[in-house]
PDB file of C-alpha atoms and ligand atoms in Angstrom:
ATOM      1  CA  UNK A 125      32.161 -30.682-107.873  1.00 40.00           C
ATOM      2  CA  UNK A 126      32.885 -28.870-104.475  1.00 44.00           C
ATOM      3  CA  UNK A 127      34.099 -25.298-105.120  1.00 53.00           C
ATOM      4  CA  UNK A 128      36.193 -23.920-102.734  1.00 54.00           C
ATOM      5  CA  UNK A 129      35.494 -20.225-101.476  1.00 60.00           C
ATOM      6  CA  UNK A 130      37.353 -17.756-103.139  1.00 71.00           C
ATOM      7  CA  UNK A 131      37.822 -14.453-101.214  1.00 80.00           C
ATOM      8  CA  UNK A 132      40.846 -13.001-103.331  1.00 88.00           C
ATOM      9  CA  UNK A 133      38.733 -14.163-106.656  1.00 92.00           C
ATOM     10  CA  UNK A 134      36.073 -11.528-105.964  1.00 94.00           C
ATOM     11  CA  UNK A 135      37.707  -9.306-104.480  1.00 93.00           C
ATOM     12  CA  UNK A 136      39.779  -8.841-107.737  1.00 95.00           C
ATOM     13  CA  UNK A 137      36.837  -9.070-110.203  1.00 97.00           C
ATOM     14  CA  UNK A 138      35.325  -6.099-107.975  1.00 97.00           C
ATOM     15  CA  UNK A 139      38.281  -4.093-108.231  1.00 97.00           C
ATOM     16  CA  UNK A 140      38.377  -4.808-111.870  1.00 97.00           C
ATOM     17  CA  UNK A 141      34.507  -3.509-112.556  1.00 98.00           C
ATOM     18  CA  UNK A 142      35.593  -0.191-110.693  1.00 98.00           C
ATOM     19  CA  UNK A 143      38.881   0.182-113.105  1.00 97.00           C
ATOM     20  CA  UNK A 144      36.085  -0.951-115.861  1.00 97.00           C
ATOM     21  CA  UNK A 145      33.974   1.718-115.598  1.00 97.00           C
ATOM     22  CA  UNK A 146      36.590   4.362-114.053  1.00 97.00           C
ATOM     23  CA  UNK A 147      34.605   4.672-110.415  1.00 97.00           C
ATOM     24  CA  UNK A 148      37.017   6.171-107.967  1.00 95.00           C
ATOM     25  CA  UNK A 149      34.649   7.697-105.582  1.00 95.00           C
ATOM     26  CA  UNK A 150      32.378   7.067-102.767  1.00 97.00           C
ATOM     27  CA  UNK A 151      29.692   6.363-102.767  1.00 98.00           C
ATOM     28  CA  UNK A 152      30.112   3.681-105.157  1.00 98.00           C
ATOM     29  CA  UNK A 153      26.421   2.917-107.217  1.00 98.00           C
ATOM     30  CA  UNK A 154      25.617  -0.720-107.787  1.00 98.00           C
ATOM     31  CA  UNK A 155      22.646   0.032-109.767  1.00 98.00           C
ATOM     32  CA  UNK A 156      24.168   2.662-112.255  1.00 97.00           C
ATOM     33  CA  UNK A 157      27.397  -0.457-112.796  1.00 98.00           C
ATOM     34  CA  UNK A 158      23.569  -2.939-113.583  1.00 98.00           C
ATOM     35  CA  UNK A 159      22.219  -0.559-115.730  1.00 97.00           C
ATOM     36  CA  UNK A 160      25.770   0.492-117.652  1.00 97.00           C
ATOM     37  CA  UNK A 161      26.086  -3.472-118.462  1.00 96.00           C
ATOM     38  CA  UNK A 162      22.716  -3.705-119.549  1.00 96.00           C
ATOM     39  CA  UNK A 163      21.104  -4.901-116.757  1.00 97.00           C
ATOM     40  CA  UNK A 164      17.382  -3.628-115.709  1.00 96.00           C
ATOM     41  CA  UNK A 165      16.778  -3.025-111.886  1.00 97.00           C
ATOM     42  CA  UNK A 166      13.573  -3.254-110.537  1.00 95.00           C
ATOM     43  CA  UNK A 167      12.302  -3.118-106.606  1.00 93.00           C
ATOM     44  CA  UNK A 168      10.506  -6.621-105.960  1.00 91.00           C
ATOM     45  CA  UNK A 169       6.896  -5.708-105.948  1.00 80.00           C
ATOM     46  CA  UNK A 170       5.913  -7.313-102.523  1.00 78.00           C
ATOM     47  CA  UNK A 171       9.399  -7.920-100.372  1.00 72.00           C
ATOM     48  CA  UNK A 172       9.521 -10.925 -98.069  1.00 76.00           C
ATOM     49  CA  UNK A 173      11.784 -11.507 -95.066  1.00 77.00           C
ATOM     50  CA  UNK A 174      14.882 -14.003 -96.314  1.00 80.00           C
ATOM     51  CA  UNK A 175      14.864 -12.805 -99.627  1.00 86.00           C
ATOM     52  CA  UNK A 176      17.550 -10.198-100.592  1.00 89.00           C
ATOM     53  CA  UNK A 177      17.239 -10.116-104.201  1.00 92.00           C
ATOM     54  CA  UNK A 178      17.308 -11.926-107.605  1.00 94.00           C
ATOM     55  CA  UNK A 179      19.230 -12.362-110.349  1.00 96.00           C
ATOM     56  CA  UNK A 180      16.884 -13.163-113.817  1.00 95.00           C
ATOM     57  CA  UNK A 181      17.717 -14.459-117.007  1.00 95.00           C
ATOM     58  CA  UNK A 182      15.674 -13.983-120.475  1.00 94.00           C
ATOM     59  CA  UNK A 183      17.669 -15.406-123.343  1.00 91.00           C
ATOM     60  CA  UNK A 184      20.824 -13.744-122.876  1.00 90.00           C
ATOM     61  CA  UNK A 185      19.661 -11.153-121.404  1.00 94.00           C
ATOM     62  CA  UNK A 186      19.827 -10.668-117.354  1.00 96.00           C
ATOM     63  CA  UNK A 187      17.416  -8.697-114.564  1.00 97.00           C
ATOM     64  CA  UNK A 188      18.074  -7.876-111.482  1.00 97.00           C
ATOM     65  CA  UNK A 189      15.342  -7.005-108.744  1.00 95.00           C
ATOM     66  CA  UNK A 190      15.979  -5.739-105.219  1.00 95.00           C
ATOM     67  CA  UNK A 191      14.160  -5.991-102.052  1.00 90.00           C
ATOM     68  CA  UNK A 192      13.094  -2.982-100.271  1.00 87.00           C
ATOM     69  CA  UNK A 193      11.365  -4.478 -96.981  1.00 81.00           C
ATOM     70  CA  UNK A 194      13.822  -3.408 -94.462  1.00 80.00           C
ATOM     71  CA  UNK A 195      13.873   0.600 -95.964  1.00 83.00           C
ATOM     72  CA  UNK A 196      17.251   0.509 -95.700  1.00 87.00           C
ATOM     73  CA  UNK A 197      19.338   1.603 -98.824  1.00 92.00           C
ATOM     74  CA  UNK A 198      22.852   0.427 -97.354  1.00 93.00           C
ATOM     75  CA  UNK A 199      21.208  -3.124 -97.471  1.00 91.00           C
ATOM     76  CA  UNK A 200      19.721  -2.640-100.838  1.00 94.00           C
ATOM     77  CA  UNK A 201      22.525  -1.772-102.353  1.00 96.00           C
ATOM     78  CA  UNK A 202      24.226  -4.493-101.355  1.00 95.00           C
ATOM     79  CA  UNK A 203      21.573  -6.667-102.192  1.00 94.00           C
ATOM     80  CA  UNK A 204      22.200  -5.154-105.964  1.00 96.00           C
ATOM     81  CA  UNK A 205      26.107  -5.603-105.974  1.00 97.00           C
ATOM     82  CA  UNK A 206      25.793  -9.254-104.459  1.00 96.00           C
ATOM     83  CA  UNK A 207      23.621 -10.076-107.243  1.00 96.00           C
ATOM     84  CA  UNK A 208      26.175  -8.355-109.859  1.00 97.00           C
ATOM     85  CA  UNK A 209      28.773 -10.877-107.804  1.00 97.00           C
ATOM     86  CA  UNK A 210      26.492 -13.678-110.111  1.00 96.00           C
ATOM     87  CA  UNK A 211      26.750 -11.937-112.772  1.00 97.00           C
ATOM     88  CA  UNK A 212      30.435 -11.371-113.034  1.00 97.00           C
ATOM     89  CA  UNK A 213      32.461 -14.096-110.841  1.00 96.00           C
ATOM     90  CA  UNK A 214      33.011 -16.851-112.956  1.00 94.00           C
ATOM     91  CA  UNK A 215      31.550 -19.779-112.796  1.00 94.00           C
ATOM     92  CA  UNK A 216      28.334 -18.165-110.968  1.00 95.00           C
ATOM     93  CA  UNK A 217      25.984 -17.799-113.794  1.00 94.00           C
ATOM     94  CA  UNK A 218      26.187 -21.945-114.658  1.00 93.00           C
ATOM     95  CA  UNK A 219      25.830 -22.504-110.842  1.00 93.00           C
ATOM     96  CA  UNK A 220      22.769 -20.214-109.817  1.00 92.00           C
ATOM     97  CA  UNK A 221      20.666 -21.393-113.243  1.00 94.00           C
ATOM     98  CA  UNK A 222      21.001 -24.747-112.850  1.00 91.00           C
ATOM     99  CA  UNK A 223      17.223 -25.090-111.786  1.00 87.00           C
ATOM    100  CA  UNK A 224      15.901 -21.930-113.730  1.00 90.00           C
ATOM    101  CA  UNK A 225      16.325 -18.706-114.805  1.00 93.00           C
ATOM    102  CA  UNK A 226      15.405 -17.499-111.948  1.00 92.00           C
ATOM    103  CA  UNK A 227      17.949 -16.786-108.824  1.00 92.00           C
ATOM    104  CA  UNK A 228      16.839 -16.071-105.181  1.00 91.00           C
ATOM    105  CA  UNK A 229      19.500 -14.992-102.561  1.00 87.00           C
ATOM    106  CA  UNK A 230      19.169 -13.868 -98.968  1.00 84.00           C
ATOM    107  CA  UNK A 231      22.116 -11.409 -99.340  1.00 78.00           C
ATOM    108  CA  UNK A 232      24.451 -11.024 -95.794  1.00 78.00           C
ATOM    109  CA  UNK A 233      23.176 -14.035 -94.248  1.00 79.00           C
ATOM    110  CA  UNK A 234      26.102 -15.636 -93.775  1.00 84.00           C
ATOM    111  CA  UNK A 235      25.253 -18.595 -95.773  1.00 84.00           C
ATOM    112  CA  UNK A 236      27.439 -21.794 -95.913  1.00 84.00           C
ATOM    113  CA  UNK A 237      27.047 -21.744 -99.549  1.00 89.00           C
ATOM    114  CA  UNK A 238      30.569 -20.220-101.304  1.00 90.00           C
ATOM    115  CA  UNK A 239      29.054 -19.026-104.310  1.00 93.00           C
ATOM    116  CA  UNK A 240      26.598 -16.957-101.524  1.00 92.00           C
ATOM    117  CA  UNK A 241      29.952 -15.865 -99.820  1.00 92.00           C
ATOM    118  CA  UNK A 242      31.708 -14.977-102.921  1.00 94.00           C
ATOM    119  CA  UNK A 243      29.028 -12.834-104.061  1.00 95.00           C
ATOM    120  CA  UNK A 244      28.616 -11.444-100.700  1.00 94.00           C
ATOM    121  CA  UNK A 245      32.790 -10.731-100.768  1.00 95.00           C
ATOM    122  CA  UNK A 246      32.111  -9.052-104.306  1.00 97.00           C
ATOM    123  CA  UNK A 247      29.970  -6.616-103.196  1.00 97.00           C
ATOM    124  CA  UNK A 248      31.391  -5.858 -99.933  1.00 97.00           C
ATOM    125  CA  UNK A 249      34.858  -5.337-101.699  1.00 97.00           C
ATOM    126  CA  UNK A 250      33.008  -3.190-104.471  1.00 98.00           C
ATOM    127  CA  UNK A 251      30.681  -0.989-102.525  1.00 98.00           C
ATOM    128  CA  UNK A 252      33.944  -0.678-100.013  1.00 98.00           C
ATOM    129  CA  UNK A 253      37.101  -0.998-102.050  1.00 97.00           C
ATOM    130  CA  UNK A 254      40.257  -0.752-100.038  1.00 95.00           C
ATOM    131  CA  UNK A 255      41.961   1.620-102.485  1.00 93.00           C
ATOM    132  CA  UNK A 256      39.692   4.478-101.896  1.00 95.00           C
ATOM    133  CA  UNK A 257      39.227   3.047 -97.704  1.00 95.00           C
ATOM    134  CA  UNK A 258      42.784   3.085 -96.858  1.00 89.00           C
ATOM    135  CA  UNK A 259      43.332   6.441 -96.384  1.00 90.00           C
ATOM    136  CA  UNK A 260      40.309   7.130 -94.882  1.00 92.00           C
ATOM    137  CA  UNK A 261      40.106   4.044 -92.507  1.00 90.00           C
ATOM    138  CA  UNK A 262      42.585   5.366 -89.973  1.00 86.00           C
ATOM    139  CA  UNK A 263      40.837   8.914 -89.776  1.00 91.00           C
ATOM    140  CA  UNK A 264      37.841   7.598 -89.044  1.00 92.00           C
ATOM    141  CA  UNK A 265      38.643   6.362 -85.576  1.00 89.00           C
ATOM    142  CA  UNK A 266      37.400   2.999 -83.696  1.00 91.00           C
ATOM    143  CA  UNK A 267      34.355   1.677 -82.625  1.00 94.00           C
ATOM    144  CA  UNK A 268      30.913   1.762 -83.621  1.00 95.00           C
ATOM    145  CA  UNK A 269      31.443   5.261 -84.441  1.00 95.00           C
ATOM    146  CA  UNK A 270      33.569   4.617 -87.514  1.00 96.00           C
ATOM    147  CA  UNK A 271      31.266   1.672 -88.485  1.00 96.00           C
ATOM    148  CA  UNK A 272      28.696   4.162 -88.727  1.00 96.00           C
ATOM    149  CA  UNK A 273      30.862   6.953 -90.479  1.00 96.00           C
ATOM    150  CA  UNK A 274      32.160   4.302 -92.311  1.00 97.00           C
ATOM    151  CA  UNK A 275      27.949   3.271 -93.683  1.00 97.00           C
ATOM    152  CA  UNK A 276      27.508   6.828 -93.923  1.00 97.00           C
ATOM    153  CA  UNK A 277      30.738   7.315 -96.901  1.00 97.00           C
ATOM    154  CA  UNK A 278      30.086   4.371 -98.620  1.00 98.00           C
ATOM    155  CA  UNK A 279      25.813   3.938 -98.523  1.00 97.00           C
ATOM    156  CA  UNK A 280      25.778   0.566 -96.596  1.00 96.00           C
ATOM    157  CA  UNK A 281      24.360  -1.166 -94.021  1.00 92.00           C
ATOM    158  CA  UNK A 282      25.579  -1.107 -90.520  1.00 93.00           C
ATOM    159  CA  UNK A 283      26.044  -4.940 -90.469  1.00 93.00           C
ATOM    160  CA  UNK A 284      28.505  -5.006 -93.599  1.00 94.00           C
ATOM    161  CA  UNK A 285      30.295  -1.757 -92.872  1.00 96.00           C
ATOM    162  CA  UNK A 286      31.233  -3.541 -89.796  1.00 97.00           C
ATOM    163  CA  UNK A 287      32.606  -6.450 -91.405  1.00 95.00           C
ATOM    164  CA  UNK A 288      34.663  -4.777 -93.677  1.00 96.00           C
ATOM    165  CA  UNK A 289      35.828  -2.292 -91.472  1.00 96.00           C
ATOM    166  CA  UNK A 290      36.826  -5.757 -89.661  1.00 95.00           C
ATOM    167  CA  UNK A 291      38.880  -7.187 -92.227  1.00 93.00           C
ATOM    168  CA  UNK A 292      40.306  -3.842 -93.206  1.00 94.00           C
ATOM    169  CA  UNK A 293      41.468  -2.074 -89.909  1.00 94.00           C
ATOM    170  CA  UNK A 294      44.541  -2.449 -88.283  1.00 92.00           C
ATOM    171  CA  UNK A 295      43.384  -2.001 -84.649  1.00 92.00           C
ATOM    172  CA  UNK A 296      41.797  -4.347 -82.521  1.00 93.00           C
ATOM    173  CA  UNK A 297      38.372  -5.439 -83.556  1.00 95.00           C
ATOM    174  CA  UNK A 298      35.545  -7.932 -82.800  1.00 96.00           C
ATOM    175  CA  UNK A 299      32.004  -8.045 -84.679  1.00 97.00           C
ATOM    176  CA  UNK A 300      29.717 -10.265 -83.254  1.00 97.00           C
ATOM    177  CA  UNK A 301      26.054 -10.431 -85.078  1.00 95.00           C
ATOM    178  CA  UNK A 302      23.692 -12.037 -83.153  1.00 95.00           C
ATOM    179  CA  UNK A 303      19.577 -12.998 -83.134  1.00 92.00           C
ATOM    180  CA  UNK A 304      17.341 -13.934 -79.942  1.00 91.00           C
ATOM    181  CA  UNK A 305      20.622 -14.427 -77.324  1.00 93.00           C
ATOM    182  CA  UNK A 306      21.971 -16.673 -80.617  1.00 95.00           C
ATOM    183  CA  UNK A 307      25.503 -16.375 -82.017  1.00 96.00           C
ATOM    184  CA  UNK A 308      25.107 -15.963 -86.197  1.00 93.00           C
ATOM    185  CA  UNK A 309      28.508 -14.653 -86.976  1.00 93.00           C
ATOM    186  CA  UNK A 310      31.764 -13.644 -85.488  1.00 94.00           C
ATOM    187  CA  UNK A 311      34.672 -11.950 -87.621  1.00 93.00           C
ATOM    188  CA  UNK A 312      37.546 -10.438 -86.023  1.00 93.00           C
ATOM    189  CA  UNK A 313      40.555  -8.011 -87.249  1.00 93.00           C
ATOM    190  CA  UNK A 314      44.336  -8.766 -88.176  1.00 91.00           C
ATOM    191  CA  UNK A 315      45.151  -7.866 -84.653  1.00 92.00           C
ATOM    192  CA  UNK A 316      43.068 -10.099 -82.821  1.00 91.00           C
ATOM    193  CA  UNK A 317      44.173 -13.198 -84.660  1.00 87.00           C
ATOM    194  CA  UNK A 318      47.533 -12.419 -83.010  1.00 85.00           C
ATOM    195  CA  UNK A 319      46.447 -13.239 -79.615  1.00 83.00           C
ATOM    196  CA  UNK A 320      47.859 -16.584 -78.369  1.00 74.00           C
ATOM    197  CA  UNK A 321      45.569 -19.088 -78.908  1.00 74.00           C
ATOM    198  CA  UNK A 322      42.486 -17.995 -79.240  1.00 79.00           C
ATOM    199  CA  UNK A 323      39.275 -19.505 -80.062  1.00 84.00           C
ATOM    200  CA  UNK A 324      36.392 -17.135 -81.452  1.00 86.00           C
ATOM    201  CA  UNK A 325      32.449 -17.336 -80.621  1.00 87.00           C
ATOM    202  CA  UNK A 326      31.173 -20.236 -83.069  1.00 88.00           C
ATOM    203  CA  UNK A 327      27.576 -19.950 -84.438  1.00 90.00           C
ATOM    204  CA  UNK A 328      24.715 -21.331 -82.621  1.00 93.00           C
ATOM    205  CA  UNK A 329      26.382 -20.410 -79.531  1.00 95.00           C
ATOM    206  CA  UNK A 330      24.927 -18.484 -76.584  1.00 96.00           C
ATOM    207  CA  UNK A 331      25.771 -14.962 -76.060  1.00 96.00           C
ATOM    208  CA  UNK A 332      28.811 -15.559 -73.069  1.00 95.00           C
ATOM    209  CA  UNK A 333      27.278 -14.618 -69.428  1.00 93.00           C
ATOM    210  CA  UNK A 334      28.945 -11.242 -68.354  1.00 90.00           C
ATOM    211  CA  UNK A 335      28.658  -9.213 -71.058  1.00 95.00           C
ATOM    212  CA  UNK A 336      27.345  -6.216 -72.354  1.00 96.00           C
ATOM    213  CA  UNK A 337      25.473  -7.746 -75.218  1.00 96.00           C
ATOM    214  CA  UNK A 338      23.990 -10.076 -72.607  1.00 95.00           C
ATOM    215  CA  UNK A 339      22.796  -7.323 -70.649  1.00 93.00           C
ATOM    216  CA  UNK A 340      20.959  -5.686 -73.428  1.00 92.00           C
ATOM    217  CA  UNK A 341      18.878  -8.978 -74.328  1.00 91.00           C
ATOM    218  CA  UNK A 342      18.186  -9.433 -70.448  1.00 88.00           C
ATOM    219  CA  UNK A 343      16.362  -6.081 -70.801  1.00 81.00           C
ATOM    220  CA  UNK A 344      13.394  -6.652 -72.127  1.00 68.00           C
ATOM    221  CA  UNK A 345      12.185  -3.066 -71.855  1.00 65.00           C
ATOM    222  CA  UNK A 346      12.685  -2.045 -75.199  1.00 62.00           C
ATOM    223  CA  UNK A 347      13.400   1.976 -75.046  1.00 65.00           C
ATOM    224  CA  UNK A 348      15.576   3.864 -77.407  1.00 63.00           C
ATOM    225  CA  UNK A 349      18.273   4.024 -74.658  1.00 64.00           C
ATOM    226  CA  UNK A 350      18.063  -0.103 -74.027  1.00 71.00           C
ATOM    227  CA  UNK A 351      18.781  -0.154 -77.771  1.00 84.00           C
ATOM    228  CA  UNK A 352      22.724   0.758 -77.884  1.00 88.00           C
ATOM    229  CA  UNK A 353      24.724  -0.093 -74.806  1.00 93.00           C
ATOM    230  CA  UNK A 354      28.252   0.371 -74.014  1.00 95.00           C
ATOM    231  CA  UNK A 355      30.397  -0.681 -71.660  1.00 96.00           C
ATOM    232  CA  UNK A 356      34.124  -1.997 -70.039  1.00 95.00           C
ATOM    233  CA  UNK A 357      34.306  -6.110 -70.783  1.00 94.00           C
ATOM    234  CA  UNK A 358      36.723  -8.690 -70.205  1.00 92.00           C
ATOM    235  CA  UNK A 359      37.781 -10.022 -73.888  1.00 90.00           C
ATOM    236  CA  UNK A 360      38.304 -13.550 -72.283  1.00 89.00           C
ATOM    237  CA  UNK A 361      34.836 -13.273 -71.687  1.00 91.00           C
ATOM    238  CA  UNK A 362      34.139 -13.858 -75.391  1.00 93.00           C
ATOM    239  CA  UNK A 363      37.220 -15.387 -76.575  1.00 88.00           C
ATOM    240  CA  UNK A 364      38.600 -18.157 -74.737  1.00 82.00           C
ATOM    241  CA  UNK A 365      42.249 -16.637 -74.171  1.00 79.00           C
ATOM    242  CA  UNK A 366      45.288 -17.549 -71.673  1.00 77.00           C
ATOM    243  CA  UNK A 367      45.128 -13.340 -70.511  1.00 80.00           C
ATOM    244  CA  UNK A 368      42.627 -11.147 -69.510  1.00 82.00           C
ATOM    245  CA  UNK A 369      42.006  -7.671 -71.824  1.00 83.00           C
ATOM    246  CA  UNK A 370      40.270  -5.189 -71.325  1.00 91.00           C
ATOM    247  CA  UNK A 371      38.246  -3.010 -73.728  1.00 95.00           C
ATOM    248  CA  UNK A 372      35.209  -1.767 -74.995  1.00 97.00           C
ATOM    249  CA  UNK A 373      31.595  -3.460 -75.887  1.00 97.00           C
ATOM    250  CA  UNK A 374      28.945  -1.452 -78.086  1.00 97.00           C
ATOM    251  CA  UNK A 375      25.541  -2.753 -78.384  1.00 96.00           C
ATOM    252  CA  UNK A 376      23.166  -2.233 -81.056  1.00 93.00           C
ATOM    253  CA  UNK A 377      20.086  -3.889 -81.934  1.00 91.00           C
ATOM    254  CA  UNK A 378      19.616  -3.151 -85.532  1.00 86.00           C
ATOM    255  CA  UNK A 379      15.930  -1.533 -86.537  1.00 72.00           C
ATOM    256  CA  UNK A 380      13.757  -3.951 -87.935  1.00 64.00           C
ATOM    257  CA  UNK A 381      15.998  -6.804 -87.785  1.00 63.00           C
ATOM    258  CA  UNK A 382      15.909  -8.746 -85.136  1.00 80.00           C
ATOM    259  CA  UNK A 383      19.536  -8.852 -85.151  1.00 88.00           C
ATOM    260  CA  UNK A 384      22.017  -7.402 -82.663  1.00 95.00           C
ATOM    261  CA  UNK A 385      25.005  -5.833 -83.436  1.00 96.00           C
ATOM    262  CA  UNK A 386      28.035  -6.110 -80.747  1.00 97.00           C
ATOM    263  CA  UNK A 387      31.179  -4.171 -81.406  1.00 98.00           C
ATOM    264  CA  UNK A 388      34.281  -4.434 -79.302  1.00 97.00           C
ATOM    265  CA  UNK A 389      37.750  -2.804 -79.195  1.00 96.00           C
ATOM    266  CA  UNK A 390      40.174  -1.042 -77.803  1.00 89.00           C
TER     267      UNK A 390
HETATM  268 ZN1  LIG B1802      22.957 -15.076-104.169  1.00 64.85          ZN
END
């Protein structure tokens, strides 16, 4: 059976785990929601690359284990709330044992898989939930900036503060992750879609000629100050659009990724 992606789904079984267990402030703890279910959380011994975390079963009894081999807490926390997406959104516990009791997920990688999506759309709606965000969003201001004050309030990554801070803003905003000049992902805000006919950076393209994110791979000296650019671009450089707009392009390549992080609005 094909299973279609269902944003709204986990979105509302993460707001219903906060009303659960009465969290209604930031940061919000993935672990302490594991271990007040009766869930034991353990760091994976030896981390590997690709893999986020697990999700164990013993009986009827469940594990999860986190990996630690970026030390970065934003991302392990959200390697311990996708993992609790499993647990809760229905369906996902028959799917992810079908082989074994044993499930291995490479958390934020935008995977084609839906049950990967909806637990990544679980935790990014239940480590950021838009009830305690949406007076804070607007404060907060644009940019990189608030993607990083944004990490700082909720303890998350850089990568899926930006997302969310994507699908939640009401400004004009394009995230674009990329890996070795490489296109991986491309989400943009409300306001964007309303551009006439638009067409937005596909994975597995190139990073457009022109712009700032460009620039930053072309330098291969790899300083602190080559590692976050910023600079004027033409938006038609990176969406194909009938007008020209102008605005602003951040650059960050993110620590021990190999991942870049592009940021533009206006
Ligand atoms: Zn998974």
């Amino acid at each position: 059976m094909i299973k279609a992606f269902d944003y709204s789904m986990a979105q509302q079984r993460a707001i219903k785990i906060l009303e659960r267990y009465k969290i209604s402030t930031l940061p919000v703890n993935p672990a302490d929601i594991a271990k007040a279910e009766g869930l034991m959380v353990k760091e994976i011994g030896k981390s590997e690359p690709g893999v986020s975390g697990m999700l164990l079963r013993s009986g009827d009894r469940f594990g999860i284990m986190y990996s630690t081999y970026l030390h970065n807490q934003g991302f392990e926390n959200f390697s311990i709330a996708h993992e609790l997406g499993h647990f809760y959104l229905d369906g996902h516990i028959d799917h992810v044992f079908k082989a074994g009791d044993i499930h291995i997920s490479n958390a934020g990688s935008f995977s084609k898989d839906q049950y990967e999506q909806e637990a990544d759309a679980f935790a990014a709606s239940l480590l950021m939930p838009e009830s305690m965000l949406k007076d804070i969003l607007w404060k907060i201001g644009d940019g990189f900036s608030a993607i990083e004050s944004l990490s700082r309030l909720c303890n998350t990554s850089l990568t899926a503060s930006a997302l969310r801070f994507t699908d939640l803003t009401e400004n004009f905003m394009i995230v674009i992750i990329s890996t070795n000049n490489i296109i991986d992902y491309c989400r943009i805000s409300k306001k964007v879609w309303n551009l006439k006919d638009i067409f937005i950076p596909k994975h597995g393209q190139k990073i457009p000629p022109n712009t700032i994110t460009e620039k930053l791979y072309n330098n291969s000296n790899n300083t602190e100050s080559m590692n976050h650019l910023s600079g004027d671009v033409d938006i038609s450089d990176w969406l194909e659009t009938e007008k020209s707009y102008y605005a602003t392009e951040e650059v960050i390549r993110l620590g021990k990724y190999e991942r870049v992080l592009t940021v533009i609005s206006k």
